Short mmCIF file of C-alpha atoms in Angstrom, two decimals:
data_model
loop_
_atom_site.label_atom_id
_atom_site.label_comp_id
_atom_site.label_asym_id
_atom_site.label_seq_id
_atom_site.Cartn_x
_atom_site.Cartn_y
_atom_site.Cartn_z
CA UNK X 819 23.19 4.79 -30.23
CA UNK X 820 22.87 3.46 -27.03
CA UNK X 821 22.17 6.57 -24.65
CA UNK X 822 22.33 4.58 -21.62
CA UNK X 823 19.80 3.84 -18.96
CA UNK X 824 16.97 6.70 -18.12
CA UNK X 825 17.93 8.26 -14.88
CA UNK X 826 15.67 7.86 -11.98
CA UNK X 827 14.66 11.49 -11.54
CA UNK X 828 13.21 11.46 -15.19
CA UNK X 829 11.35 8.16 -14.59
CA UNK X 830 9.75 9.57 -11.22
CA UNK X 831 8.91 12.83 -13.06
CA UNK X 832 7.01 10.66 -15.97
CA UNK X 833 5.46 8.63 -13.28
CA UNK X 834 4.27 11.64 -11.52
CA UNK X 835 3.30 13.58 -14.93
CA UNK X 836 1.49 9.96 -16.05
CA UNK X 837 -0.57 10.25 -12.58
CA UNK X 838 -1.17 14.02 -12.96
CA UNK X 839 -2.83 13.54 -16.62
CA UNK X 840 -5.12 10.67 -15.37
CA UNK X 841 -6.50 12.66 -12.51
CA UNK X 842 -7.16 15.23 -14.44
CA UNK X 843 -8.71 13.12 -17.27
CA UNK X 844 -10.79 11.81 -14.40
CA UNK X 845 -11.60 15.13 -13.08
CA UNK X 846 -9.66 14.77 -9.73
CA UNK X 847 -7.14 16.49 -8.11
CA UNK X 848 -3.77 15.19 -8.81
CA UNK X 849 -2.87 15.22 -5.12
CA UNK X 850 -5.66 12.88 -4.35
CA UNK X 851 -3.20 9.89 -5.49
CA UNK X 852 -0.54 8.80 -3.61
CA UNK X 853 2.46 7.36 -5.43
CA UNK X 854 3.75 4.15 -3.61
CA UNK X 855 6.80 3.31 -4.91
CA UNK X 856 7.44 -0.76 -4.95
CA UNK X 857 11.21 -1.30 -3.79
CA UNK X 858 10.91 -5.07 -3.91
CA UNK X 859 14.43 -6.19 -4.88
CA UNK X 860 15.70 -2.65 -5.63
CA UNK X 861 19.02 -1.89 -4.09
CA UNK X 862 19.08 0.19 -1.10
CA UNK X 863 21.08 2.91 -2.39
CA UNK X 864 18.41 3.38 -5.19
CA UNK X 865 15.64 3.60 -2.57
CA UNK X 866 17.60 6.41 -0.78
CA UNK X 867 17.88 8.19 -4.15
CA UNK X 868 14.00 8.09 -4.59
CA UNK X 869 13.75 9.29 -0.92
CA UNK X 870 16.44 12.18 -1.58
CA UNK X 871 14.16 12.82 -4.90
CA UNK X 872 10.77 13.32 -2.89
CA UNK X 873 9.04 9.90 -2.73
CA UNK X 874 7.55 9.62 0.35
CA UNK X 875 5.81 6.21 0.22
CA UNK X 876 7.73 2.92 -0.08
CA UNK X 877 6.31 -0.76 -0.76
CA UNK X 878 7.55 -3.75 -0.01
CA UNK X 879 6.52 -7.52 -0.58
CA UNK X 880 8.53 -9.23 2.09
CA UNK X 881 9.15 -8.73 5.54
CA UNK X 882 12.81 -9.85 5.67
CA UNK X 883 13.42 -7.83 2.88
CA UNK X 884 12.19 -4.95 4.09
CA UNK X 885 13.96 -5.42 7.69
CA UNK X 886 17.44 -5.12 5.85
CA UNK X 887 16.31 -2.11 3.43
CA UNK X 888 14.89 -0.49 6.37
CA UNK X 889 17.90 -0.58 8.59
CA UNK X 890 19.92 0.89 5.52
CA UNK X 891 17.50 3.62 4.42
CA UNK X 892 15.89 4.70 7.57
CA UNK X 893 12.77 3.89 9.56
CA UNK X 894 11.57 7.46 9.50
CA UNK X 895 13.05 8.17 5.99
CA UNK X 896 9.53 7.49 4.27
CA UNK X 897 6.31 5.77 5.37
CA UNK X 898 6.65 2.10 4.77
CA UNK X 899 3.90 0.01 3.26
CA UNK X 900 3.64 -3.65 3.35
CA UNK X 901 1.70 -4.57 -0.07
CA UNK X 902 2.44 -8.34 -0.10
CA UNK X 903 0.95 -11.40 1.59
CA UNK X 904 1.71 -11.62 5.17
CA UNK X 905 1.97 -14.60 6.86
CA UNK X 906 0.54 -15.04 10.58
CA UNK X 907 4.03 -16.00 11.78
CA UNK X 908 5.79 -12.43 11.04
CA UNK X 909 2.91 -10.12 12.38
CA UNK X 910 4.99 -9.24 14.89
CA UNK X 911 7.89 -8.20 12.83
CA UNK X 912 5.86 -6.46 10.32
CA UNK X 913 3.94 -3.97 12.85
CA UNK X 914 7.25 -2.84 13.97
CA UNK X 915 8.27 -2.09 10.50
CA UNK X 916 5.50 -0.75 8.41
CA UNK X 917 3.23 2.23 8.66
CA UNK X 918 0.43 0.40 6.72
CA UNK X 919 -0.58 -3.07 5.71
CA UNK X 920 -2.28 -3.25 2.41
CA UNK X 921 -3.01 -7.04 2.46
CA UNK X 922 -5.42 -7.94 5.00
CA UNK X 923 -7.33 -11.15 4.07
CA UNK X 924 -8.86 -12.63 6.93
CA UNK X 925 -10.17 -12.60 9.95
CA UNK X 926 -7.34 -14.46 11.71
CA UNK X 927 -4.84 -12.29 10.13
CA UNK X 928 -6.71 -9.17 11.28
CA UNK X 929 -6.84 -10.21 14.73
CA UNK X 930 -3.12 -11.11 15.18
CA UNK X 931 -2.58 -7.69 13.96
CA UNK X 932 -4.68 -5.87 16.37
CA UNK X 933 -3.16 -7.71 19.28
CA UNK X 934 0.31 -6.75 18.15
CA UNK X 935 -0.80 -3.32 17.13
CA UNK X 936 -2.42 -2.87 20.24
CA UNK X 937 0.59 -3.64 22.35
CA UNK X 938 3.34 -1.66 19.89
CA UNK X 939 0.94 1.70 20.65
CA UNK X 940 1.13 1.05 24.31
CA UNK X 941 4.91 0.43 23.86
CA UNK X 942 5.54 3.65 21.92
CA UNK X 943 3.41 5.73 24.30
CA UNK X 944 5.31 4.40 27.51
CA UNK X 945 8.43 4.99 25.55
CA UNK X 946 8.03 8.33 24.63
CA UNK X 947 7.07 9.34 28.27
CA UNK X 948 10.43 8.99 29.56
CA UNK X 949 13.57 6.86 29.61
CA UNK X 950 12.48 4.74 26.83
CA UNK X 951 12.09 7.44 24.25
CA UNK X 952 15.03 6.17 22.27
CA UNK X 953 14.10 2.83 21.53
CA UNK X 954 10.61 3.98 20.52
CA UNK X 955 12.93 5.57 17.44
CA UNK X 956 12.94 2.36 15.42
CA UNK X 957 9.17 1.53 16.48
CA UNK X 958 6.35 1.92 14.41
CA UNK X 959 5.07 5.64 14.23
CA UNK X 960 1.58 6.17 12.35
CA UNK X 961 -0.74 8.73 12.43
CA UNK X 962 -1.65 8.18 15.77
CA UNK X 963 -1.05 4.88 17.44
CA UNK X 964 -2.79 2.44 15.65
CA UNK X 965 -1.85 0.55 12.52
CA UNK X 966 -3.16 1.47 9.46
CA UNK X 967 -4.58 -1.34 7.50
CA UNK X 968 -6.50 -2.19 3.87
CA UNK X 969 -8.61 -5.31 3.38
CA UNK X 970 -7.42 -7.22 0.00
CA UNK X 971 -10.06 -8.09 -1.97
CA UNK X 972 -9.18 -10.80 -5.06
CA UNK X 973 -11.99 -8.97 -7.46
CA UNK X 974 -11.38 -11.40 -10.23
CA UNK X 975 -11.60 -14.71 -7.74
CA UNK X 976 -7.80 -15.78 -9.21
CA UNK X 977 -6.76 -18.75 -7.74
CA UNK X 978 -3.26 -17.60 -7.77
CA UNK X 979 -4.12 -14.59 -6.02
CA UNK X 980 -4.68 -13.56 -2.28
CA UNK X 981 -7.39 -11.42 -1.15
CA UNK X 982 -11.21 -12.21 0.24
CA UNK X 983 -13.85 -12.76 -2.32
CA UNK X 984 -16.15 -9.67 -3.02
CA UNK X 985 -18.88 -11.50 -1.51
CA UNK X 986 -17.14 -11.74 1.86
CA UNK X 987 -15.71 -8.42 2.03
CA UNK X 988 -18.45 -6.76 4.20
CA UNK X 989 -18.31 -9.25 6.75
CA UNK X 990 -14.29 -9.09 7.22
CA UNK X 991 -14.53 -5.11 6.91
CA UNK X 992 -16.95 -5.31 9.97
CA UNK X 993 -14.72 -7.66 11.73
CA UNK X 994 -11.42 -5.52 11.11
CA UNK X 995 -13.15 -2.07 12.08
CA UNK X 996 -14.38 -3.20 15.33
CA UNK X 997 -10.73 -4.33 16.29
CA UNK X 998 -8.36 -2.31 18.67
CA UNK X 999 -5.13 -1.38 17.56
CA UNK X 1000 -6.02 -1.00 13.96
CA UNK X 1001 -7.11 1.66 11.67
CA UNK X 1002 -9.09 0.41 8.89
CA UNK X 1003 -9.43 2.97 6.14
CA UNK X 1004 -9.94 1.17 2.60
CA UNK X 1005 -9.48 -1.71 0.16
CA UNK X 1006 -6.89 -3.07 -1.99
CA UNK X 1007 -6.62 -5.38 -5.26
CA UNK X 1008 -4.12 -6.49 -7.57
CA UNK X 1009 -5.11 -6.20 -11.43
CA UNK X 1010 -5.00 -9.37 -13.73
CA UNK X 1011 -1.67 -10.06 -14.68
CA UNK X 1012 -2.16 -10.71 -18.38
CA UNK X 1013 -4.72 -8.10 -18.91
CA UNK X 1014 -4.29 -4.85 -20.52
CA UNK X 1015 -5.38 -1.30 -18.72
CA UNK X 1016 -8.81 -1.53 -19.87
CA UNK X 1017 -9.42 -5.01 -19.05
CA UNK X 1018 -8.10 -4.37 -15.70
CA UNK X 1019 -10.19 -1.52 -15.33
CA UNK X 1020 -13.30 -3.40 -14.69
CA UNK X 1021 -11.67 -4.98 -11.65
CA UNK X 1022 -11.05 -1.47 -10.29
CA UNK X 1023 -14.28 -0.41 -10.90
CA UNK X 1024 -15.89 -3.59 -9.09
CA UNK X 1025 -13.59 -2.57 -5.71
CA UNK X 1026 -14.93 1.10 -6.17
CA UNK X 1027 -18.38 -0.07 -6.15
CA UNK X 1028 -17.83 -2.72 -3.40
CA UNK X 1029 -16.53 0.06 -1.49
CA UNK X 1030 -19.21 2.38 -1.72
CA UNK X 1031 -22.06 -0.34 -1.21
CA UNK X 1032 -20.00 -1.51 2.22
CA UNK X 1033 -19.98 2.49 3.41
CA UNK X 1034 -23.56 2.86 2.73
CA UNK X 1035 -24.58 -0.54 4.25
CA UNK X 1036 -22.05 -0.02 7.41
CA UNK X 1037 -21.12 3.49 8.01
CA UNK X 1038 -17.38 2.25 8.00
CA UNK X 1039 -15.74 4.94 6.20
CA UNK X 1040 -13.32 3.62 3.58
CA UNK X 1041 -11.76 6.25 1.83
CA UNK X 1042 -8.58 4.67 0.47
CA UNK X 1043 -8.31 2.50 -2.34
CA UNK X 1044 -4.94 1.05 -3.47
CA UNK X 1045 -5.04 -0.30 -6.79
CA UNK X 1046 -2.98 -0.01 -10.22
CA UNK X 1047 0.40 -1.13 -11.02
CA UNK X 1048 3.00 0.01 -13.32
CA UNK X 1049 0.87 -1.04 -16.60
CA UNK X 1050 -2.37 0.07 -15.33
CA UNK X 1051 -2.66 2.67 -12.49
CA UNK X 1052 -3.88 5.29 -15.11
CA UNK X 1053 -6.92 2.92 -15.54
CA UNK X 1054 -7.29 2.73 -11.72
CA UNK X 1055 -6.94 6.49 -11.35
CA UNK X 1056 -10.01 6.93 -13.59
CA UNK X 1057 -11.75 4.53 -11.19
CA UNK X 1058 -11.04 6.09 -8.03
CA UNK X 1059 -7.42 4.95 -6.92
CA UNK X 1060 -6.06 6.98 -4.00
CA UNK X 1061 -2.65 4.81 -3.91
CA UNK X 1062 -0.83 3.35 -7.23
CA UNK X 1063 1.91 1.17 -6.46
CA UNK X 1064 4.49 1.57 -8.97
CA UNK X 1065 7.92 -0.15 -9.27
CA UNK X 1066 8.81 -1.30 -12.90
CA UNK X 1067 8.08 2.16 -14.14
CA UNK X 1068 10.24 3.63 -11.66
CA UNK X 1069 13.00 1.42 -11.18
CA UNK X 1070 13.17 -0.84 -14.27
CA UNK X 1071 12.48 -4.36 -14.89
CA UNK X 1072 13.44 -6.57 -11.82
CA UNK X 1073 16.55 -8.75 -12.28
#
């Protein structure tokens, strides 16, 4: 007998339990892993339900879809993450929408974000000091007044994926870390699409080692590792993920 779709509350509890168990197996506290619920193509009503159930971080792949969804769900309802590729002609819109951009993969994109991020921070400071306070309510409000960013690394060298090559990551990290208006605090990668969790784990381990090497060589602190999705986030947690991007396991297969 068909029992019907699994309620979102139950799927969320299941994902949280999987995160808890994976963290404990790795000898890590579960609270060290942040769940970013990927809401690409998910109706705004279901996103609002997830927020009501305690989801605090939402990941979107496209600026245009995020604009419509944020207008319905609320800019301050959760922390909004851009997890998809960002075109430079959409940087201005992205800075006003997102608390964190996971997908910085070039110096040119970083410089564009820096210019708009610094301007946004100045605008927020001016607005919150007086008559512009109401207008600032729709603006970006990250920790402090800098836009939080991650450098995206293509650990597998896949032609179909964005991201800087592992060998070029240190140079990009040094560029981004020096830019005003940005707070660089980690790396991000996407595991191989066709690989199983254990196959993907090698890429996650590579990202962790790369982070450790860059920190030691440059002194730039990179505490955040955004890696792992619905099919492989437990392997990512085993390799040190601090953010896992989960969509299908929460909201079901995309239509």
